[in-house]
PDB file of C-alpha atoms in Angstrom:
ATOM      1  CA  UNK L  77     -29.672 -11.672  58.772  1.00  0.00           C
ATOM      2  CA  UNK L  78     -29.232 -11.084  54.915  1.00  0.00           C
ATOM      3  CA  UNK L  79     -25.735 -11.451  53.312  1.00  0.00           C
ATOM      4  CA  UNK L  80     -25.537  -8.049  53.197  1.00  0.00           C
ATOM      5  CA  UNK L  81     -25.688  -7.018  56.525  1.00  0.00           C
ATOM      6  CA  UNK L  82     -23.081  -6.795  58.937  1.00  0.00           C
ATOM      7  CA  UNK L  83     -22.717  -6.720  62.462  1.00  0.00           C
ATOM      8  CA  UNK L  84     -21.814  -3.072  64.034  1.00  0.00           C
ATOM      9  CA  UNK L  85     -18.430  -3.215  65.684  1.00  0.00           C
ATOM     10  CA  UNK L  86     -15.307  -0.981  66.282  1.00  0.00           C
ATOM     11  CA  UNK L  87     -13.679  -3.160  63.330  1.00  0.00           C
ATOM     12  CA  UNK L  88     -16.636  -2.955  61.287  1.00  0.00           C
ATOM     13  CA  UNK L  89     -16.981   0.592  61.857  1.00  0.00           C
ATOM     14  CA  UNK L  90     -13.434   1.472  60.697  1.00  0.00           C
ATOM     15  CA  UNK L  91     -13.331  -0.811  57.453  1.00  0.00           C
ATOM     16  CA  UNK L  92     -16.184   0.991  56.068  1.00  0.00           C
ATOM     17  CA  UNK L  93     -14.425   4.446  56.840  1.00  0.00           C
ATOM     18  CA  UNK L  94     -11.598   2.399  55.123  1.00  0.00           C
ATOM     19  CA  UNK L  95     -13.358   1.584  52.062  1.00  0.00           C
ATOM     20  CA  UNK L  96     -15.416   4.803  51.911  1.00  0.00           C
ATOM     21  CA  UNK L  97     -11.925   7.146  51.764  1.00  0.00           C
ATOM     22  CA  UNK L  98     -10.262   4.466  49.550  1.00  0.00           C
ATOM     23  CA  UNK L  99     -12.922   4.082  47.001  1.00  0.00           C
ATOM     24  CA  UNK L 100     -14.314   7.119  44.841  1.00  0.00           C
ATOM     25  CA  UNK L 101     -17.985   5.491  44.666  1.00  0.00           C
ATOM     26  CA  UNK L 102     -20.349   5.403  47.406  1.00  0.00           C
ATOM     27  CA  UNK L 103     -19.742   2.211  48.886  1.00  0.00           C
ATOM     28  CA  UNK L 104     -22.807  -0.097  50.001  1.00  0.00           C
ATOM     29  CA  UNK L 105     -24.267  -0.162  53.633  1.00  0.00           C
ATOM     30  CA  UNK L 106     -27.177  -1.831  54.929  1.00  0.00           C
ATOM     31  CA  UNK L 107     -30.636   0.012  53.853  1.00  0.00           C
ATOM     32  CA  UNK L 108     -31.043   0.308  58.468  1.00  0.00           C
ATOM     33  CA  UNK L 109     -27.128   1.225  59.148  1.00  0.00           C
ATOM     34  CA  UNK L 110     -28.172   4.018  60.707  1.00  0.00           C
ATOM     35  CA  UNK L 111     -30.918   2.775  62.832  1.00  0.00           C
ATOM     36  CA  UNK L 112     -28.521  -0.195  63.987  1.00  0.00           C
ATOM     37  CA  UNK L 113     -25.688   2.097  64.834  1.00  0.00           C
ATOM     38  CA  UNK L 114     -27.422   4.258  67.151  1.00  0.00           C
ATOM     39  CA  UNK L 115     -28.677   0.929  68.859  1.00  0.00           C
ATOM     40  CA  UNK L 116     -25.051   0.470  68.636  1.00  0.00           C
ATOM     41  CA  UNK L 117     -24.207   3.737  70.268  1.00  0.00           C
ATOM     42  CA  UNK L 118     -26.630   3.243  72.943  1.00  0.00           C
ATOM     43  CA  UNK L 119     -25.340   0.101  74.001  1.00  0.00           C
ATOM     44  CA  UNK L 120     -22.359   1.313  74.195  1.00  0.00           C
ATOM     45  CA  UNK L 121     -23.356   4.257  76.617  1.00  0.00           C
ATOM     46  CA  UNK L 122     -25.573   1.637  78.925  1.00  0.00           C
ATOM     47  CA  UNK L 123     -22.210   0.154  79.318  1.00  0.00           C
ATOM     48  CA  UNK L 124     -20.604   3.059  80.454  1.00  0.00           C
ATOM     49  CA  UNK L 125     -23.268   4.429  83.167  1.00  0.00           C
ATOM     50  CA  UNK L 126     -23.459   0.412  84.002  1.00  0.00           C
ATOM     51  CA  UNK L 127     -19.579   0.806  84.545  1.00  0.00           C
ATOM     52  CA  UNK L 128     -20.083   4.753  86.286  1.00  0.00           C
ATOM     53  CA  UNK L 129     -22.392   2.758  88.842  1.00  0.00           C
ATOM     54  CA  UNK L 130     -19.861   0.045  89.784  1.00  0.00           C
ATOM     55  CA  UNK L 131     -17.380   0.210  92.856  1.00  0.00           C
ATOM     56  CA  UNK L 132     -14.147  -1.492  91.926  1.00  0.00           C
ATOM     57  CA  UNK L 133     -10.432  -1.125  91.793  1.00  0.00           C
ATOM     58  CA  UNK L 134     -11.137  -1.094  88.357  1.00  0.00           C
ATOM     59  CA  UNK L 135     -13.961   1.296  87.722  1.00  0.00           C
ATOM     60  CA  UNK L 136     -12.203   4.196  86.476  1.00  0.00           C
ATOM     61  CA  UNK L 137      -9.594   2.238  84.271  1.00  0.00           C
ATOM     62  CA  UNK L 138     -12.954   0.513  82.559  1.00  0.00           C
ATOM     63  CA  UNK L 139     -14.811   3.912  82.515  1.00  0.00           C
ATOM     64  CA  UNK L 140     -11.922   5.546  80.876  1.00  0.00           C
ATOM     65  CA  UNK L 141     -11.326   2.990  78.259  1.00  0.00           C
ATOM     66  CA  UNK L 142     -15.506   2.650  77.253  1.00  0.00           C
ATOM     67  CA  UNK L 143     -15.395   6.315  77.197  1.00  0.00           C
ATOM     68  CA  UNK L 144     -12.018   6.782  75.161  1.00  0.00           C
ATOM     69  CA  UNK L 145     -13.976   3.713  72.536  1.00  0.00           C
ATOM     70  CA  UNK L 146     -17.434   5.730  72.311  1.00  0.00           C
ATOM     71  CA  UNK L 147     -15.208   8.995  71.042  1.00  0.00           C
ATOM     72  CA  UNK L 148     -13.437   7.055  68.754  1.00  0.00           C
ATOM     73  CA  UNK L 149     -16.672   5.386  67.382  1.00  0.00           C
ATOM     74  CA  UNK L 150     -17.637   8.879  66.837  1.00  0.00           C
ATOM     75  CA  UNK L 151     -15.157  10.176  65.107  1.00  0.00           C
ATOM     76  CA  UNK L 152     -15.409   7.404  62.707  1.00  0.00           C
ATOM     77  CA  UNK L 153     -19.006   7.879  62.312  1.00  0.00           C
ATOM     78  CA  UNK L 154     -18.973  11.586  61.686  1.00  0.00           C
ATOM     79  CA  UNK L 155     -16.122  11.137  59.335  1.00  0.00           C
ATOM     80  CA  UNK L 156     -18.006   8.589  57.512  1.00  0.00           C
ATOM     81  CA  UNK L 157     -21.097  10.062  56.997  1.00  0.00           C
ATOM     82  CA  UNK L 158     -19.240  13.798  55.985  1.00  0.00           C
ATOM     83  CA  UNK L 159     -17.311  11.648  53.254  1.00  0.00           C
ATOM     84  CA  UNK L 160     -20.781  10.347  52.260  1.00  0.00           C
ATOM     85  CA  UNK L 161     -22.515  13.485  52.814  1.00  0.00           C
ATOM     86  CA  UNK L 162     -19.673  15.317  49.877  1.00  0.00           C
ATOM     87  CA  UNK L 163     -20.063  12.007  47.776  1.00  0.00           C
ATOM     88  CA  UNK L 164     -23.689  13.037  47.243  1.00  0.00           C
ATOM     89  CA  UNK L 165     -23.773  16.021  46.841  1.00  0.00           C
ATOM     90  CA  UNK L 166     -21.311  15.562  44.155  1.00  0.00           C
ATOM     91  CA  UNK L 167     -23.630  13.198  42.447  1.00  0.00           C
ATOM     92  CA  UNK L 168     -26.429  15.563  42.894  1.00  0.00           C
ATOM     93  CA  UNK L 169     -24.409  18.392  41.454  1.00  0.00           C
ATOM     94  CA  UNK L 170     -23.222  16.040  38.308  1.00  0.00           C
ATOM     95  CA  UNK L 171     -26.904  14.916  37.500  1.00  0.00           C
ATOM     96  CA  UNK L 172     -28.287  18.494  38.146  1.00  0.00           C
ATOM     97  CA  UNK L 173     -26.165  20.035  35.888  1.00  0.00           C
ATOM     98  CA  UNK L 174     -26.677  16.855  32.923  1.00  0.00           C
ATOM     99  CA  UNK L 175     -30.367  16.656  34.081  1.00  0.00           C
ATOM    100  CA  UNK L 176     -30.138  13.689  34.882  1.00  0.00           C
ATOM    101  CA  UNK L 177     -31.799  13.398  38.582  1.00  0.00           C
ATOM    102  CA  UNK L 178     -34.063  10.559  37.818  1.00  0.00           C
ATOM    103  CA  UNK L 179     -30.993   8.172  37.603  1.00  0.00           C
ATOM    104  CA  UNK L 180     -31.188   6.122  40.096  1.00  0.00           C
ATOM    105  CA  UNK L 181     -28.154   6.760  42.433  1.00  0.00           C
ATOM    106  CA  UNK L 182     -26.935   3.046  44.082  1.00  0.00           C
ATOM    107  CA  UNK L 183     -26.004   2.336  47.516  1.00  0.00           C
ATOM    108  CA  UNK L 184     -28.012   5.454  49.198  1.00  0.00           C
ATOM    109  CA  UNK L 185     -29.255   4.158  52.332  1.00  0.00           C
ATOM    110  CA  UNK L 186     -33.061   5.898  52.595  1.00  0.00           C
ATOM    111  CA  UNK L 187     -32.172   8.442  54.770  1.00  0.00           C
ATOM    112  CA  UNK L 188     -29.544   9.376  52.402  1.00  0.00           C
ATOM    113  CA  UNK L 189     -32.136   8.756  49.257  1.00  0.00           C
ATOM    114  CA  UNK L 190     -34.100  11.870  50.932  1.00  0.00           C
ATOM    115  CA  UNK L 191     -30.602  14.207  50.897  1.00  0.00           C
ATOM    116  CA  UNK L 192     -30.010  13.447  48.066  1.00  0.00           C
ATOM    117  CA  UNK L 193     -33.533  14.155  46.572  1.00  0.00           C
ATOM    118  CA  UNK L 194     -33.585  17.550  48.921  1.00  0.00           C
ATOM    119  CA  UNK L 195     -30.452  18.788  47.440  1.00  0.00           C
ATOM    120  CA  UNK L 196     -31.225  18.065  43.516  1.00  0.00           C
ATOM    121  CA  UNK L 197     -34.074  20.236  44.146  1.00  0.00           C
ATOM    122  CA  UNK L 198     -32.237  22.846  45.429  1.00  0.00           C
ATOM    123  CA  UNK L 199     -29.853  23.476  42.792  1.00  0.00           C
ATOM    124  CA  UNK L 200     -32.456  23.339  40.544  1.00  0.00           C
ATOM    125  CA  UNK L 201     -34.177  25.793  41.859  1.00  0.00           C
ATOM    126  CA  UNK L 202     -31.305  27.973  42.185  1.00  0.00           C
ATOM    127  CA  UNK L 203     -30.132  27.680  38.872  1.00  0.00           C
ATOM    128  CA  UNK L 204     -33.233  28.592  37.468  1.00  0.00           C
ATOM    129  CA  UNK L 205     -33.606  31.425  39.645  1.00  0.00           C
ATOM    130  CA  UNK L 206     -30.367  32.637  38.581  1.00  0.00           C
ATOM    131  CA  UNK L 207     -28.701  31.205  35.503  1.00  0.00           C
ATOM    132  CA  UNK L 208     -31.906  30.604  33.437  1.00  0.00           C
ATOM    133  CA  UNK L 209     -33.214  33.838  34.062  1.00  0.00           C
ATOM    134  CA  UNK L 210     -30.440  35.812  32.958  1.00  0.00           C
ATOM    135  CA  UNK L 211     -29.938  33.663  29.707  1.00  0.00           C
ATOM    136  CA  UNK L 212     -33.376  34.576  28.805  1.00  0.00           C
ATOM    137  CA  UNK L 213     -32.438  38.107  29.409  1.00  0.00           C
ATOM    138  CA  UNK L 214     -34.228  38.321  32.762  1.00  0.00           C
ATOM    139  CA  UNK L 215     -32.937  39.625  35.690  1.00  0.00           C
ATOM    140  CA  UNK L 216     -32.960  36.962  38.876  1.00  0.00           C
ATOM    141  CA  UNK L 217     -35.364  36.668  41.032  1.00  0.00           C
ATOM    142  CA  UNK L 218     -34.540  37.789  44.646  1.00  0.00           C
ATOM    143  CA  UNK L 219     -36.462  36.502  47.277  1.00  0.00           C
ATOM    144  CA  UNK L 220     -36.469  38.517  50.296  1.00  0.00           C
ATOM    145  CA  UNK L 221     -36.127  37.672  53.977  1.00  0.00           C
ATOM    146  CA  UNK L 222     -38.701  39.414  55.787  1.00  0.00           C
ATOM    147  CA  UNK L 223     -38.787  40.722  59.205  1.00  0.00           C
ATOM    148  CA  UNK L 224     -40.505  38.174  61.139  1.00  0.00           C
ATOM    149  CA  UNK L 225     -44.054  39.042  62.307  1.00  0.00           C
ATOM    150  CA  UNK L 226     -45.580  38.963  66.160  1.00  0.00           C
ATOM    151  CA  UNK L 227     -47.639  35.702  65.491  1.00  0.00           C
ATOM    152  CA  UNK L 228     -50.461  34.551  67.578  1.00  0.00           C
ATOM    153  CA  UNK L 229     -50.219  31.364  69.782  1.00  0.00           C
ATOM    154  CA  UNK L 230     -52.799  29.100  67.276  1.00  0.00           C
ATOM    155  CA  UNK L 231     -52.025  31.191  64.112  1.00  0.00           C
ATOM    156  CA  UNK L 232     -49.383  29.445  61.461  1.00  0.00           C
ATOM    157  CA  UNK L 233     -47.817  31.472  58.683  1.00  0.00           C
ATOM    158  CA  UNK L 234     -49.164  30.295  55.531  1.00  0.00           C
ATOM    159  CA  UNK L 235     -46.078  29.073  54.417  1.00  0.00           C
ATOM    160  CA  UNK L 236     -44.872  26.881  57.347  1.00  0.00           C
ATOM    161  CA  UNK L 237     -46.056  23.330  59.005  1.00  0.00           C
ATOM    162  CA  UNK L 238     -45.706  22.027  61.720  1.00  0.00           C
ATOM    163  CA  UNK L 239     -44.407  18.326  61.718  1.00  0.00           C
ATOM    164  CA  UNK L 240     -43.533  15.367  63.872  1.00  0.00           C
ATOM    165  CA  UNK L 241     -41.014  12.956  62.626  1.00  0.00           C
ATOM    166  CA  UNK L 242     -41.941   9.294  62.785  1.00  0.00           C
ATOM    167  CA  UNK L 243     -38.710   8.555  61.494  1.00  0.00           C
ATOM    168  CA  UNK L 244     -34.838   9.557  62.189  1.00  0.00           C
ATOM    169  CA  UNK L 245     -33.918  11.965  59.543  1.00  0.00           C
ATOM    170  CA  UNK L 246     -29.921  12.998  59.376  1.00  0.00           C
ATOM    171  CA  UNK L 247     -28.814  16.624  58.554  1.00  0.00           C
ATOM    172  CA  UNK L 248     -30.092  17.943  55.022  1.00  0.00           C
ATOM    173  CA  UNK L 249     -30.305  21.224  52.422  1.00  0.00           C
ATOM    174  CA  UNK L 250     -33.474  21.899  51.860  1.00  0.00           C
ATOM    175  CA  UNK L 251     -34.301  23.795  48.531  1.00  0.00           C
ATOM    176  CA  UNK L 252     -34.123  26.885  49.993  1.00  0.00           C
ATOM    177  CA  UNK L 253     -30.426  25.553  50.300  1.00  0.00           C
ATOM    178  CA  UNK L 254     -30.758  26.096  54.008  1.00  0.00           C
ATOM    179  CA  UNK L 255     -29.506  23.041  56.687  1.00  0.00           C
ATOM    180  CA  UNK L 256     -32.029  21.387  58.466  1.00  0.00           C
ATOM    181  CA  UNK L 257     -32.137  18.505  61.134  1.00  0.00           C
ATOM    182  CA  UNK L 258     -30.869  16.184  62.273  1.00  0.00           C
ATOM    183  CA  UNK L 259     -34.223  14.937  63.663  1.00  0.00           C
ATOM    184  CA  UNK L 260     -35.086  11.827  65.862  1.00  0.00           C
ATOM    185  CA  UNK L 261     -38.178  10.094  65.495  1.00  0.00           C
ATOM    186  CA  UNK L 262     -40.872  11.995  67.455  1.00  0.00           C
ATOM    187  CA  UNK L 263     -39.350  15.481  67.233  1.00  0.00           C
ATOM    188  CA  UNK L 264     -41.389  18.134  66.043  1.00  0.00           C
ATOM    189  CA  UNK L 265     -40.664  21.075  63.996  1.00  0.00           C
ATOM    190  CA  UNK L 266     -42.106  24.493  61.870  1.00  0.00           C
ATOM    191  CA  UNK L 267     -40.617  23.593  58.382  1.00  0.00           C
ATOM    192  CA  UNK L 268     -41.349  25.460  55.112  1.00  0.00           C
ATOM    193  CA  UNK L 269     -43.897  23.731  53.083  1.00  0.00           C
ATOM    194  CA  UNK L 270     -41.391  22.582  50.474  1.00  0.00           C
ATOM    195  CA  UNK L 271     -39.418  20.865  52.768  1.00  0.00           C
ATOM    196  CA  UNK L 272     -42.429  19.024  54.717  1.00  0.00           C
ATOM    197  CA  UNK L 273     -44.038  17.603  51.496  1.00  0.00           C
ATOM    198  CA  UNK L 274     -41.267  15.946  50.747  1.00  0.00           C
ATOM    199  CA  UNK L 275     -40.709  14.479  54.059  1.00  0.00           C
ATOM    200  CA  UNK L 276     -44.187  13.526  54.213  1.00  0.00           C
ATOM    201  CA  UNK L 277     -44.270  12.245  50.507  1.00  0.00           C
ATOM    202  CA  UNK L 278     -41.055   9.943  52.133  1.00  0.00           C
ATOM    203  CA  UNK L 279     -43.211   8.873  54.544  1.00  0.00           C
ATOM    204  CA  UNK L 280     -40.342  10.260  57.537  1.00  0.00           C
ATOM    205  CA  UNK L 281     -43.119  12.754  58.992  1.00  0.00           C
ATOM    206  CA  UNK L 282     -46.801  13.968  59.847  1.00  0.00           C
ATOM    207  CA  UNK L 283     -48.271  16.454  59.913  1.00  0.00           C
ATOM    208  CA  UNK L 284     -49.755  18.207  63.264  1.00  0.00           C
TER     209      UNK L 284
END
């Protein structure tokens, strides 16, 4: 084990929300945190149908307090990763708007490397599409949302894949600024083009 991995526990758990609320940078986690905390999480829950499957005295005093420790260890992780989640899309906004998205942004775990990557090129894109245009005097361009289409069983629309993801891959704006995922590895999905290259490009999906 490196130096600069640490062991998942409750304690653990809540120092880095500690440190994360406290601290206005993104603080540094191991490049497989979130691999090792759903290993994490599913130990936890093996415990708990382990404990569901007992006959004791006991049983429902240890299934209550498992159960009461798995919601807490979710609430810290979905706090966590929201106060990560705004931390980079601040950064994103920052560097968009100085044009400076090839800095390299420190302590972005991978699957936060592809977020952050995702959302850059969406506000790009938008403010080309809108503040761009109308400084060179033309007006925005407006993409329309068709009606969707009666499509046959082995035809794809031209500008959708289908995918399967050989890697977990959290909640992210596309740059269509639409929110995708999460995905766990082997799901499979029809994703716009745009959004597919650069998961494949990541190496976090296939295509079908």
């Amino acid at each position: 084990m490196a130096e600069t991995d640490i062991m998942i526990t409750f304690e653990t758990l809540y120092d880095l929300l500690r440190r994360e609320k406290t601290r206005q940078e993104i603080q540094k986690l191991d490049e497989n945190f979130y691999k090792d905390l759903a290993k994490y999480i599913s130990e936890k829950k093996d415990i708990l149908e382990s404990q569901k499957q007992k006959e004791s005295v006991f049983t429902q005093q240890e299934i209550k307090k498992t159960q009461n420790q798995i919601d807490s260890i979710l609430k810290i992780i979905r706090e966590l990763y929201e106060i990560r989640e705004n931390k980079i899309i601040q950064v994103a906004l920052i560097n968009s708007r100085t044009k400076s998205e090839n800095e390299t942004v420190t302590n972005l775990v991978p699957e936060e490397e592809d977020f952050y990557k995702l959302v850059i090129q969406g506000l790009n894109q938008f403010r080309s599409n809108i503040l761009h245009s109308v400084q060179n005097s033309n007006p925005p361009t407006i993409i329309k949302k068709e009606e969707p289409k009666d499509i046959k069983r082995d035809e794809k629309p031209q500008n959708i894949k289908f995918i399967r993801f050989i890697e977990t891959v959290p909640k992210f704006v596309g740059s269509d600024l639409q929110v995708y995922g999460p995905f766990e590895k082997e799901d499979v999905a029809n994703l716009p083009i745009n959004v597919v290259t650069l998961l494949i490009k990541n190496n976090r999906a296939e295509e079908i």
